[in-house]
Amino acid sequence: AQSVAQPEDQVNVAEGNPLTVKCTYSVSGNPYLFWYVQYPNRGLQFLLKYITGDNLVKGSYGFEAEFNKSQTSFHLKKPSALVSDSALYFCAVRDGWGKLQFGAGTQVVVTP
Amino acid sequence: EAGVVQSPRYKIIEKKQPVAFWCNPISGHNTLYWYLQNLGQGPELLIRYENEEAVDDSQLPKDRFSAERLKGVDSTLKIQPAELGDSAVYLCASSSLAGDYNEQFFGPGTRLTVL
C-alpha cells in the first residue's frame, strides 16, 4: 500500500525566511507526488506535481519541491515566505488508477 | 473558467436525518471524486466516477452512503440516516482524465454538522 507522511504538524517561519514543508512517501513502483494547499473554508488548491523527469519541480506562487528517490522524500520549499502563505499544506501520492492518498497535513504559520 | 461548484456550503442536521450534497464539476472533466475530510486530517476518497460509472467505491460505507452521477456530469452524495460521526467536510473534485496524472481540482466543500 502506498502512503505519505508529513512529520510536522506545524511549521513556523518569519516572513522573508525560507520555508520548507517535509514529506516522505512509501510506494511500490514509480511515485507520482503532489502538493496541495488549503486556505480556511476553501477547497484544496493544486501547487505542483512530480511525475517523472527533473527532480526539482516548480509550481504555483513561487513554490518548488525537490524529489529525492534515495531518501523517498518530496519536500516543498519556498525561498522567501509571505504572510499570505499561512495555510494548511498536504502532500499526496497517486496510484496508477488516479486515487490520491493524502498526508495528514502541515499547518504553516508565517509571522510578520 | 468556473471551478468545481458544491452546495450547500454548510448543513446542520439532527442524527438519523437524511442529507444530500451536490457537485458540479469543471466543464469537460470526465472524472469526479468525492472525499471526506475530518478535522485535522487529509481528505480520504469515498468514491470515484469515470463519466457515469463508479470505478472505485471501496471506501464508501454503503449501508448509509450512496452516490450517483447521472449523465456523467453533476453528482449527488447522500447519507441516510446520518450519524454523529459523519460530521466532517465533504469535498468534491474533478479532473480531465484520471489516467493522465492530471491534477484534481477541488470544490470548496460542504461542512456537515450532525447534532
Coordinates of C-alpha atoms in Angstrom, one line a residue:
Chain A
A1 CA 0.0 0.0 0.0
Q2 CA 1.2 3.5 -0.7
S3 CA 1.3 6.3 1.8
V4 CA 2.8 9.6 2.6
A5 CA 3.9 11.1 5.9
Q6 CA 4.2 14.7 6.9
P7 CA 6.2 14.6 10.1
E8 CA 5.5 18.1 11.2
D9 CA 2.0 19.2 12.4
Q10 CA 3.0 22.9 12.2
V11 CA 5.9 24.9 10.7
N12 CA 6.5 28.4 12.0
V13 CA 8.6 30.8 9.9
A14 CA 9.2 34.5 9.8
E15 CA 8.2 36.4 6.7
G16 CA 11.1 36.6 4.3
N17 CA 12.8 33.5 5.6
P18 CA 13.0 30.2 3.6
L19 CA 10.1 27.8 4.1
T20 CA 10.3 24.0 4.0
V21 CA 7.5 21.6 4.5
K22 CA 8.5 18.0 4.7
C23 CA 7.0 14.9 3.1
T24 CA 8.2 11.3 2.8
Y25 CA 6.5 8.6 0.8
S26 CA 6.2 4.9 0.5
V27 CA 5.1 3.3 -2.8
S28 CA 5.7 0.2 -4.8
G29 CA 6.7 1.3 -8.2
N30 CA 7.1 4.8 -9.5
P31 CA 5.9 7.6 -7.3
Y32 CA 3.5 10.2 -8.5
L33 CA 3.6 13.0 -6.0
F34 CA 1.5 16.1 -5.5
W35 CA 1.4 19.1 -3.2
Y36 CA -1.9 20.9 -2.4
V37 CA -2.6 24.0 -0.2
Q38 CA -5.9 24.6 1.7
Y39 CA -6.9 28.0 2.9
P40 CA -9.6 28.3 5.6
N41 CA -13.1 27.4 4.4
R42 CA -11.8 26.7 1.0
G43 CA -11.1 23.6 -1.1
L44 CA -7.6 22.3 -1.8
Q45 CA -5.6 24.1 -4.5
F46 CA -3.0 22.4 -6.6
L47 CA 0.6 23.6 -6.2
L48 CA 2.8 21.2 -8.1
K49 CA 3.4 17.6 -9.1
Y50 CA 6.2 15.2 -9.8
I51 CA 5.6 12.5 -12.4
T52 CA 9.0 12.0 -14.0
G53 CA 12.0 14.0 -15.1
D54 CA 13.8 16.8 -13.3
N55 CA 14.0 16.3 -9.6
L56 CA 13.3 19.9 -8.9
V57 CA 9.7 20.8 -9.7
K58 CA 8.5 24.4 -9.9
G59 CA 4.9 25.2 -9.1
S60 CA 2.4 28.0 -8.3
Y61 CA 3.0 31.0 -6.1
G62 CA 6.8 30.6 -6.1
F63 CA 6.8 27.1 -4.6
E64 CA 9.0 24.3 -5.6
A65 CA 9.6 20.8 -4.5
E66 CA 12.6 18.5 -4.6
F67 CA 12.1 14.8 -5.3
N68 CA 14.7 12.6 -3.7
K69 CA 14.4 9.0 -4.6
S70 CA 17.1 7.7 -2.2
Q71 CA 15.5 9.4 0.8
T72 CA 11.9 8.8 -0.5
S73 CA 11.2 12.5 0.1
F74 CA 9.3 15.2 -1.7
H75 CA 9.8 18.4 0.4
L76 CA 8.0 21.6 -0.5
K77 CA 10.1 24.8 -0.5
K78 CA 9.8 28.5 -0.9
P79 CA 12.9 30.8 -0.8
S80 CA 11.1 33.7 0.9
A81 CA 7.9 33.1 2.8
L82 CA 5.0 35.6 2.8
V83 CA 2.3 36.0 5.5
S84 CA -0.2 35.0 2.9
D85 CA 1.4 31.6 2.6
S86 CA 0.0 30.8 6.0
A87 CA -2.3 27.8 5.3
L88 CA -2.6 24.0 5.5
Y89 CA -0.4 22.1 3.2
F90 CA -1.0 18.5 2.0
C91 CA 1.4 16.1 0.3
A92 CA -0.2 13.3 -1.7
V93 CA 0.8 10.2 -3.6
R94 CA -1.2 8.9 -6.6
D95 CA -1.7 5.3 -7.6
G96 CA -2.0 4.1 -11.2
W97 CA -5.8 4.4 -11.1
G98 CA -5.9 8.0 -10.1
K99 CA -6.5 7.6 -6.4
L100 CA -4.7 10.2 -4.2
Q101 CA -3.5 9.2 -0.7
F102 CA -3.1 12.4 1.3
G103 CA -0.9 13.1 4.3
A104 CA -2.3 14.5 7.5
G105 CA -1.3 18.0 6.6
T106 CA 1.2 20.6 7.9
Q107 CA 0.0 23.9 9.2
V108 CA 2.3 26.7 8.0
V109 CA 2.3 29.9 10.1
V110 CA 4.2 32.9 8.7
T111 CA 4.7 35.7 11.1
P112 CA 5.3 39.3 10.0
Chain B
E1 CA -13.4 29.1 -16.3
A2 CA -15.7 28.2 -13.4
G3 CA -14.3 25.9 -10.8
V4 CA -16.0 22.9 -9.1
V5 CA -19.2 24.0 -7.5
Q6 CA -20.7 22.4 -4.4
S7 CA -23.8 23.1 -2.5
P8 CA -24.8 23.6 0.2
R9 CA -21.7 25.0 1.8
Y10 CA -22.9 24.3 5.3
K11 CA -25.5 21.9 6.6
I12 CA -26.7 21.2 10.1
I13 CA -29.0 18.3 10.7
E14 CA -30.0 16.0 13.6
K15 CA -28.9 12.5 13.7
K16 CA -30.9 9.9 11.8
Q17 CA -32.0 12.6 9.3
P18 CA -31.1 12.2 5.6
V19 CA -28.8 14.7 3.9
A20 CA -27.6 15.2 0.3
F21 CA -24.7 17.1 -1.2
W22 CA -24.5 18.3 -4.8
C23 CA -21.4 18.8 -7.0
N24 CA -21.0 20.3 -10.5
P25 CA -17.5 19.6 -11.8
I26 CA -15.5 21.7 -14.2
S27 CA -16.9 21.5 -17.7
G28 CA -15.3 18.7 -19.7
H29 CA -13.9 16.8 -16.7
N30 CA -14.8 13.2 -17.0
T31 CA -13.5 12.1 -13.6
L32 CA -15.3 13.1 -10.5
Y33 CA -14.3 12.3 -6.9
W34 CA -16.0 12.6 -3.5
Y35 CA -13.7 12.9 -0.5
L36 CA -14.3 13.0 3.2
Q37 CA -12.1 15.3 5.3
N38 CA -12.2 15.1 9.1
L39 CA -10.9 17.9 11.2
G40 CA -7.1 18.0 11.2
Q41 CA -6.8 15.2 8.6
G42 CA -6.2 14.9 5.0
P43 CA -9.0 14.1 2.6
E44 CA -10.0 10.4 2.1
L45 CA -11.5 9.1 -1.1
L46 CA -15.1 7.9 -0.8
I47 CA -15.9 7.3 -4.5
R48 CA -14.5 8.0 -7.9
Y49 CA -16.5 8.2 -11.2
E50 CA -15.3 7.9 -14.7
N51 CA -18.2 9.5 -16.6
E52 CA -21.3 8.0 -15.1
E53 CA -19.6 4.8 -13.9
A54 CA -18.4 4.4 -10.3
V55 CA -15.0 2.8 -10.8
D56 CA -13.8 2.9 -7.2
D57 CA -16.3 2.9 -4.3
S58 CA -14.4 0.6 -2.0
Q59 CA -14.3 3.3 0.8
L60 CA -17.9 4.2 0.6
P61 CA -19.9 3.0 3.6
K62 CA -22.7 1.5 1.5
D63 CA -25.1 0.8 4.4
R64 CA -25.8 4.5 4.7
F65 CA -24.0 6.4 1.9
S66 CA -25.0 6.4 -1.7
A67 CA -23.9 8.4 -4.7
E68 CA -24.9 8.9 -8.3
R69 CA -23.7 10.7 -11.3
L70 CA -26.5 10.8 -13.9
K71 CA -25.5 11.7 -17.4
G72 CA -21.8 11.9 -16.3
V73 CA -21.9 15.5 -15.2
D74 CA -23.4 16.5 -11.9
S75 CA -23.2 14.2 -8.9
T76 CA -25.1 13.8 -5.6
L77 CA -23.8 12.2 -2.5
K78 CA -26.4 11.1 0.1
I79 CA -26.3 10.0 3.7
Q80 CA -29.3 8.2 5.2
P81 CA -29.5 8.1 8.1
A82 CA -26.8 10.5 9.3
E83 CA -24.8 9.7 12.4
L84 CA -22.9 11.9 14.8
G85 CA -19.6 10.6 13.3
D86 CA -20.5 11.8 9.9
S87 CA -19.8 15.4 10.9
A88 CA -17.0 16.4 8.5
V89 CA -16.3 18.3 5.3
Y90 CA -17.3 16.6 2.1
L91 CA -15.2 17.6 -0.8
C92 CA -15.8 17.1 -4.5
A93 CA -13.1 17.2 -7.1
S94 CA -12.8 16.6 -10.8
S95 CA -10.0 16.0 -13.3
S96 CA -9.9 15.7 -17.1
L97 CA -8.6 12.1 -17.3
A98 CA -7.5 10.0 -14.4
G99 CA -5.0 8.2 -16.4
D100 CA -3.1 11.2 -17.5
Y101 CA -1.8 12.1 -14.0
N102 CA -3.6 15.4 -14.2
E103 CA -4.2 17.3 -11.1
Q104 CA -7.6 17.2 -9.4
F105 CA -9.5 20.4 -8.9
F106 CA -11.4 20.7 -5.6
G107 CA -14.6 22.5 -4.7
P108 CA -14.9 24.5 -1.5
G109 CA -16.6 21.6 0.3
T110 CA -19.8 21.1 2.3
R111 CA -19.3 21.3 6.0
L112 CA -21.8 18.9 7.7
T113 CA -22.6 19.1 11.4
V114 CA -24.8 16.3 12.8
L115 CA -26.3 17.0 16.2

